[in-house]
Amino acid sequence: MGSGDGMIIVGGSASSKLASRVAKLLGCPVVNSEVTRFPDGESYVRVNYNFKDEHAVVVQSTCYPQNDNYIELFLLLDAVKDLGAKRATAVVPYFGYARQDKRFKPGEAISVRTMCKLIESAGADDVITIDIHEDETMANFAIPAYNLTAMSLIGRYVARLDLRDPVVLGGDQGALTRAKRAAAEFMADYDYLHKTRQTSTKVTMRPKRLDVSGRDVVIVDDIISTGGTVIEAIKVLKKQGARAIYVACTHPVLVGNSLQKIIAAGARKVMATDTIEHKISVISVAPVIAESIH
Ligand code: R5P
């Protein structure tokens, strides 16, 4: 198949559902890549589309298995250009390795910087991601690179939950902007959890400005991985008298049984977007991606 000059969405195996949602919103065709393995374990990627100068938009999250998903992304970007796309946009809804963005200890690889170089050299003409851990990471790209946010979508979803006197809380000071953005959608108060070191081993945590007693609290974060950050916050907020605690994040990395642990700690509901396909991915980021591409 081929559609002449226009846009074509190419879904990688980690993001095929999201790719279809983006294509539907943009009213353009979607082709899902065929991804299998050679007998020795190497990745095989095929894009069954007859490109005629289209703008190819490759949608592929680099969540677990991160290394395989990155290789697939590189192969897809290189293939679509080689097959005749005039332009390739890399949409990487979840950007793996983003948290290794510094040399925390001597000798460490700055992994995310390497991934940025590889995306660019694979053929991307521009890059879109969502709620990357640190916005500064985008400065690693020489091509146009955009970090979108899902926080307004999360806020709109939370607004429908019928919360009592809600407060939106960022897990730390860095998440205050995210909390503000989500809270703006339903005129809620917002704050962040402030950590104070009491002794060399004791850290206390409490909302910086607001009293949560008797109020419904929504904790927002970019990533929930082990759940450790959120579980600690839930414990503290319960002690401080929060009425019900909701948790929302952009990227449900949720390793092992972290979701069960968060529920067991007392979260009434845990919500996330579809940057990573998960059973709690109830909010689609397709509108922000489609709007940005449009
Ligand atoms: C930290 O700065 C991030 O925003 C997340 O709070 C953190 O990565 C979550 O990780 P975990 O779920 O393992 O505590």
CSV table of C-alpha atoms and ligand atoms in Angstrom, one decimal:
chain,number,residue,atom,x,y,z
A,1,MET,CA,0.0,0.0,0.0
A,2,GLY,CA,1.0,3.7,-0.2
A,3,SER,CA,-0.9,6.9,0.0
A,4,GLY,CA,1.1,9.4,-1.9
A,5,ASP,CA,2.3,12.7,-0.3
A,6,GLY,CA,1.0,13.0,3.3
A,7,MET,CA,1.6,11.5,6.7
A,8,ILE,CA,1.9,7.9,7.8
A,9,ILE,CA,2.0,6.7,11.3
A,10,VAL,CA,4.3,3.7,11.9
A,11,GLY,CA,3.6,1.9,15.1
A,12,GLY,CA,6.5,0.1,16.8
A,13,SER,CA,5.6,-3.0,18.8
A,14,ALA,CA,5.8,-1.2,22.2
A,15,SER,CA,3.2,1.4,21.1
A,16,SER,CA,1.0,-0.1,18.4
A,17,LYS,CA,-2.3,0.9,20.2
A,18,LEU,CA,-1.1,4.4,20.8
A,19,ALA,CA,0.0,4.7,17.2
A,20,SER,CA,-3.5,3.8,16.0
A,21,ARG,CA,-5.1,6.3,18.4
A,22,VAL,CA,-2.8,9.1,17.0
A,23,ALA,CA,-3.5,8.0,13.4
A,24,LYS,CA,-7.3,8.1,14.1
A,25,LEU,CA,-7.1,11.6,15.5
A,26,LEU,CA,-4.9,12.8,12.6
A,27,GLY,CA,-7.1,11.0,10.0
A,28,CYS,CA,-4.0,9.4,8.4
A,29,PRO,CA,-3.0,5.8,7.7
A,30,VAL,CA,-1.2,3.7,10.3
A,31,VAL,CA,1.1,0.8,9.5
A,32,ASN,CA,2.2,-1.5,12.3
A,33,SER,CA,5.8,-2.8,12.0
A,34,GLU,CA,6.4,-6.5,11.8
A,35,VAL,CA,8.9,-7.4,14.5
A,36,THR,CA,10.2,-10.9,15.0
A,37,ARG,CA,13.5,-12.5,15.9
A,38,PHE,CA,16.2,-14.2,13.9
A,39,PRO,CA,17.1,-17.6,15.3
A,40,ASP,CA,20.1,-16.2,17.1
A,41,GLY,CA,18.0,-13.5,18.9
A,42,GLU,CA,18.7,-10.5,16.7
A,43,SER,CA,15.7,-8.3,16.0
A,44,TYR,CA,14.0,-8.4,12.6
A,45,VAL,CA,11.9,-5.4,11.6
A,46,ARG,CA,9.8,-4.9,8.5
A,47,VAL,CA,7.6,-1.9,7.5
A,48,ASN,CA,5.2,-3.2,4.8
A,49,TYR,CA,4.4,0.1,3.1
A,50,ASN,CA,5.3,1.6,-0.2
A,51,PHE,CA,6.6,5.0,0.8
A,52,LYS,CA,6.3,7.9,-1.7
A,53,ASP,CA,7.7,10.9,0.0
A,54,GLU,CA,5.4,10.8,3.0
A,55,HIS,CA,6.3,12.2,6.4
A,56,ALA,CA,6.7,9.0,8.5
A,57,VAL,CA,5.9,9.3,12.2
A,58,VAL,CA,7.4,6.4,14.1
A,59,VAL,CA,5.8,5.8,17.5
A,60,GLN,CA,7.8,3.6,19.8
A,61,SER,CA,8.1,3.8,23.6
A,62,THR,CA,11.4,2.5,25.0
A,63,CYS,CA,10.0,0.9,28.1
A,64,TYR,CA,10.9,-2.7,29.2
A,65,PRO,CA,12.5,-4.4,27.4
A,66,GLN,CA,14.3,-1.2,26.9
A,67,ASN,CA,17.3,-2.4,24.8
A,68,ASP,CA,15.1,-4.3,22.4
A,69,ASN,CA,12.7,-1.4,22.0
A,70,TYR,CA,15.5,1.0,21.4
A,71,ILE,CA,17.0,-1.2,18.7
A,72,GLU,CA,13.5,-1.5,17.1
A,73,LEU,CA,13.2,2.3,17.2
A,74,PHE,CA,16.6,2.7,15.5
A,75,LEU,CA,15.8,0.1,12.8
A,76,LEU,CA,12.4,1.7,12.1
A,77,LEU,CA,13.8,5.2,11.7
A,78,ASP,CA,16.5,4.0,9.4
A,79,ALA,CA,14.1,1.8,7.4
A,80,VAL,CA,11.4,4.4,6.8
A,81,LYS,CA,13.9,6.9,5.4
A,82,ASP,CA,15.6,4.2,3.3
A,83,LEU,CA,12.2,3.1,2.0
A,84,GLY,CA,11.4,6.6,0.7
A,85,ALA,CA,9.9,8.7,3.6
A,86,LYS,CA,11.0,12.3,3.0
A,87,ARG,CA,11.0,13.0,6.7
A,88,ALA,CA,10.9,10.9,9.9
A,89,THR,CA,9.6,12.1,13.3
A,90,ALA,CA,10.5,9.9,16.3
A,91,VAL,CA,7.7,9.9,18.8
A,92,VAL,CA,9.2,8.2,21.9
A,93,PRO,CA,6.3,8.5,24.5
A,94,TYR,CA,8.3,6.9,27.3
A,95,PHE,CA,12.0,7.7,27.0
A,96,GLY,CA,14.0,4.9,28.5
A,97,TYR,CA,17.3,5.6,30.2
A,98,ALA,CA,16.1,9.2,30.9
A,99,ARG,CA,17.0,8.9,34.6
A,100,GLN,CA,20.6,8.2,33.9
A,101,ASP,CA,21.2,11.7,32.6
A,102,LYS,CA,24.3,12.6,34.7
A,103,ARG,CA,27.5,11.0,35.8
A,104,PHE,CA,26.4,10.3,39.4
A,105,LYS,CA,29.6,8.3,40.1
A,106,PRO,CA,32.9,8.5,38.3
A,107,GLY,CA,33.1,6.4,35.2
A,108,GLU,CA,29.4,6.0,34.6
A,109,ALA,CA,27.9,6.3,31.1
A,110,ILE,CA,25.5,9.2,30.6
A,111,SER,CA,23.1,6.7,29.0
A,112,VAL,CA,20.3,9.0,27.9
A,113,ARG,CA,22.8,11.2,26.0
A,114,THR,CA,23.9,8.1,24.1
A,115,MET,CA,20.3,7.3,23.2
A,116,CYS,CA,19.7,10.8,22.0
A,117,LYS,CA,22.7,10.5,19.7
A,118,LEU,CA,21.6,7.2,18.3
A,119,ILE,CA,18.0,8.4,17.6
A,120,GLU,CA,19.4,11.3,15.7
A,121,SER,CA,21.9,9.2,13.7
A,122,ALA,CA,19.3,6.6,12.9
A,123,GLY,CA,17.5,9.2,10.8
A,124,ALA,CA,15.1,11.2,13.0
A,125,ASP,CA,14.4,14.7,11.7
A,126,ASP,CA,12.7,15.7,14.9
A,127,VAL,CA,11.7,14.1,18.2
A,128,ILE,CA,8.7,14.2,20.5
A,129,THR,CA,8.5,12.8,24.0
A,130,ILE,CA,6.2,13.2,26.9
A,131,ASP,CA,7.1,14.2,30.5
A,132,ILE,CA,10.7,13.2,30.2
A,133,HIS,CA,12.4,13.0,33.6
A,134,GLU,CA,14.4,16.2,33.1
A,135,ASP,CA,13.4,18.7,30.3
A,136,GLU,CA,17.1,19.6,29.9
A,137,THR,CA,17.7,16.2,28.3
A,138,MET,CA,16.1,17.5,25.1
A,139,ALA,CA,19.2,19.8,24.7
A,140,ASN,CA,21.2,16.8,23.8
A,141,PHE,CA,19.5,16.8,20.4
A,142,ALA,CA,20.8,19.0,17.5
A,143,ILE,CA,17.4,18.3,15.7
A,144,PRO,CA,14.2,19.9,17.0
A,145,ALA,CA,13.1,18.0,20.1
A,146,TYR,CA,9.9,18.6,22.0
A,147,ASN,CA,9.0,17.5,25.5
A,148,LEU,CA,5.2,17.5,25.8
A,149,THR,CA,3.2,17.0,29.0
A,150,ALA,CA,0.3,14.8,29.9
A,151,MET,CA,-0.5,16.7,33.1
A,152,SER,CA,-3.5,18.6,31.6
A,153,LEU,CA,-5.0,15.3,30.4
A,154,ILE,CA,-4.4,13.8,33.8
A,155,GLY,CA,-6.0,16.8,35.5
A,156,ARG,CA,-9.1,16.5,33.2
A,157,TYR,CA,-9.4,12.9,34.0
A,158,VAL,CA,-9.1,13.5,37.8
A,159,ALA,CA,-11.6,16.3,37.6
A,160,ARG,CA,-14.3,13.7,36.8
A,161,LEU,CA,-13.6,11.7,40.0
A,162,ASP,CA,-15.9,13.8,42.2
A,163,LEU,CA,-13.2,14.5,44.8
A,164,ARG,CA,-13.8,16.3,48.1
A,165,ASP,CA,-11.8,19.5,48.6
A,166,PRO,CA,-9.0,18.2,46.4
A,167,VAL,CA,-5.3,18.9,46.6
A,168,VAL,CA,-2.9,17.9,43.9
A,169,LEU,CA,0.6,17.1,45.2
A,170,GLY,CA,3.9,16.7,43.4
A,171,GLY,CA,6.1,14.0,44.9
A,172,ASP,CA,8.9,16.5,45.3
A,173,GLN,CA,9.8,20.1,44.5
A,174,GLY,CA,10.6,19.1,40.9
A,175,ALA,CA,7.1,17.9,40.4
A,176,LEU,CA,5.4,21.1,41.6
A,177,THR,CA,5.0,22.4,38.0
A,178,ARG,CA,3.4,19.1,37.0
A,179,ALA,CA,1.0,19.4,40.0
A,180,LYS,CA,0.2,23.0,39.1
A,181,ARG,CA,-0.6,22.0,35.5
A,182,ALA,CA,-2.9,19.1,36.5
A,183,ALA,CA,-4.6,21.2,39.3
A,184,ALA,CA,-5.4,24.0,36.8
A,185,GLU,CA,-7.8,21.7,35.0
A,186,PHE,CA,-10.2,21.7,37.9
A,187,MET,CA,-9.2,24.8,39.9
A,188,ALA,CA,-7.8,22.6,42.7
A,189,ASP,CA,-5.1,23.6,45.2
A,190,TYR,CA,-1.6,22.3,44.5
A,191,ASP,CA,1.6,21.8,46.5
A,192,TYR,CA,4.5,19.4,46.7
A,193,LEU,CA,5.9,17.1,49.4
A,194,HIS,CA,8.8,18.8,51.1
A,195,LYS,CA,11.5,16.6,52.6
A,196,THR,CA,13.4,17.8,55.7
A,197,ARG,CA,16.4,16.0,57.0
A,198,GLN,CA,16.1,15.7,60.8
A,199,THR,CA,19.2,13.6,61.4
A,200,SER,CA,21.7,11.8,59.1
A,201,THR,CA,19.2,8.9,58.9
A,202,LYS,CA,15.8,10.5,59.4
A,203,VAL,CA,14.0,12.5,56.8
A,204,THR,CA,10.5,13.8,57.3
A,205,MET,CA,8.1,14.7,54.6
A,206,ARG,CA,5.1,16.9,54.5
A,207,PRO,CA,3.2,19.2,52.1
A,208,LYS,CA,5.1,22.4,51.8
A,209,ARG,CA,2.2,24.9,52.4
A,210,LEU,CA,-1.1,23.1,52.7
A,211,ASP,CA,-2.9,21.0,55.4
A,212,VAL,CA,-4.3,17.9,53.8
A,213,SER,CA,-6.4,16.9,56.8
A,214,GLY,CA,-9.9,15.8,55.7
A,215,ARG,CA,-9.1,16.5,52.1
A,216,ASP,CA,-8.8,14.2,49.0
A,217,VAL,CA,-5.2,14.2,47.7
A,218,VAL,CA,-4.0,13.4,44.2
A,219,ILE,CA,-0.3,12.6,44.0
A,220,VAL,CA,1.1,13.2,40.6
A,221,ASP,CA,4.5,12.1,39.2
A,222,ASP,CA,6.2,11.5,35.9
A,223,ILE,CA,7.2,7.9,36.6
A,224,ILE,CA,6.2,5.3,39.1
A,225,SER,CA,8.9,2.6,38.9
A,226,THR,CA,9.3,0.6,42.2
A,227,GLY,CA,6.5,2.7,43.8
A,228,GLY,CA,8.9,3.6,46.7
A,229,THR,CA,8.4,7.3,46.4
A,230,VAL,CA,4.6,7.1,46.2
A,231,ILE,CA,4.3,4.6,49.0
A,232,GLU,CA,6.3,6.8,51.3
A,233,ALA,CA,4.1,9.8,50.4
A,234,ILE,CA,0.9,7.8,51.0
A,235,LYS,CA,2.1,6.7,54.5
A,236,VAL,CA,2.9,10.3,55.4
A,237,LEU,CA,-0.4,11.8,54.0
A,238,LYS,CA,-2.5,9.2,55.8
A,239,LYS,CA,-0.8,10.1,59.1
A,240,GLN,CA,-1.5,13.8,58.3
A,241,GLY,CA,-5.3,12.9,58.0
A,242,ALA,CA,-5.8,12.9,54.2
A,243,ARG,CA,-9.3,11.5,53.5
A,244,ALA,CA,-8.6,9.5,50.3
A,245,ILE,CA,-5.4,9.3,48.3
A,246,TYR,CA,-5.3,9.0,44.5
A,247,VAL,CA,-2.2,8.5,42.5
A,248,ALA,CA,-1.6,9.5,38.9
A,249,CYS,CA,1.5,9.3,36.7
A,250,THR,CA,2.4,9.7,33.1
A,251,HIS,CA,4.6,6.6,32.8
A,252,PRO,CA,3.4,3.4,34.6
A,253,VAL,CA,6.8,1.6,34.7
A,254,LEU,CA,5.5,-0.3,37.7
A,255,VAL,CA,8.2,-3.0,38.2
A,256,GLY,CA,7.4,-6.3,39.9
A,257,ASN,CA,4.4,-6.1,42.3
A,258,SER,CA,4.7,-2.3,42.9
A,259,LEU,CA,1.1,-1.7,41.9
A,260,GLN,CA,-0.2,-4.1,44.5
A,261,LYS,CA,2.1,-2.5,47.1
A,262,ILE,CA,0.8,1.0,46.3
A,263,ILE,CA,-2.8,-0.2,46.6
A,264,ALA,CA,-1.9,-2.0,49.9
A,265,ALA,CA,-0.4,1.2,51.2
A,266,GLY,CA,-3.8,2.8,50.8
A,267,ALA,CA,-4.2,4.4,47.4
A,268,ARG,CA,-7.8,4.5,46.4
A,269,LYS,CA,-7.1,4.5,42.7
A,270,VAL,CA,-3.9,4.5,40.6
A,271,MET,CA,-4.1,6.0,37.1
A,272,ALA,CA,-1.6,6.4,34.3
A,273,THR,CA,-1.4,7.2,30.6
A,274,ASP,CA,-0.8,4.9,27.6
A,275,THR,CA,2.9,6.0,27.0
A,276,ILE,CA,3.3,2.5,28.4
A,277,GLU,CA,0.6,-0.1,27.9
A,278,HIS,CA,-0.6,-1.2,31.3
A,279,LYS,CA,-4.0,-2.1,32.8
A,280,ILE,CA,-4.0,1.2,34.6
A,281,SER,CA,-3.4,3.2,31.4
A,282,VAL,CA,-6.8,4.9,31.4
A,283,ILE,CA,-5.7,8.2,29.9
A,284,SER,CA,-4.5,8.4,26.3
A,285,VAL,CA,-1.7,10.8,25.4
A,286,ALA,CA,-2.8,10.6,21.7
A,287,PRO,CA,-4.4,14.0,21.7
A,288,VAL,CA,-1.2,15.8,22.8
A,289,ILE,CA,0.9,13.9,20.3
A,290,ALA,CA,-1.6,14.5,17.5
A,291,GLU,CA,-1.8,18.2,18.3
A,292,SER,CA,1.9,18.6,18.4
A,293,ILE,CA,2.4,16.8,15.0
A,294,HIS,CA,-0.5,18.7,13.5
B,1,R5P,C1,11.9,11.1,40.8
B,1,R5P,O1,12.5,12.1,40.7
B,1,R5P,C2,10.8,10.7,39.8
B,1,R5P,O2,10.0,11.8,39.5
B,1,R5P,C3,9.9,9.6,40.4
B,1,R5P,O3,9.4,10.0,41.6
B,1,R5P,C4,10.7,8.3,40.7
B,1,R5P,O4,11.5,8.0,39.5
B,1,R5P,C5,9.8,7.2,41.0
B,1,R5P,O5,10.6,6.1,41.2
B,1,R5P,P1,10.1,5.0,42.3
B,1,R5P,O6,8.7,4.6,41.9
B,1,R5P,O7,11.0,3.8,42.1
B,1,R5P,O8,10.1,5.5,43.6
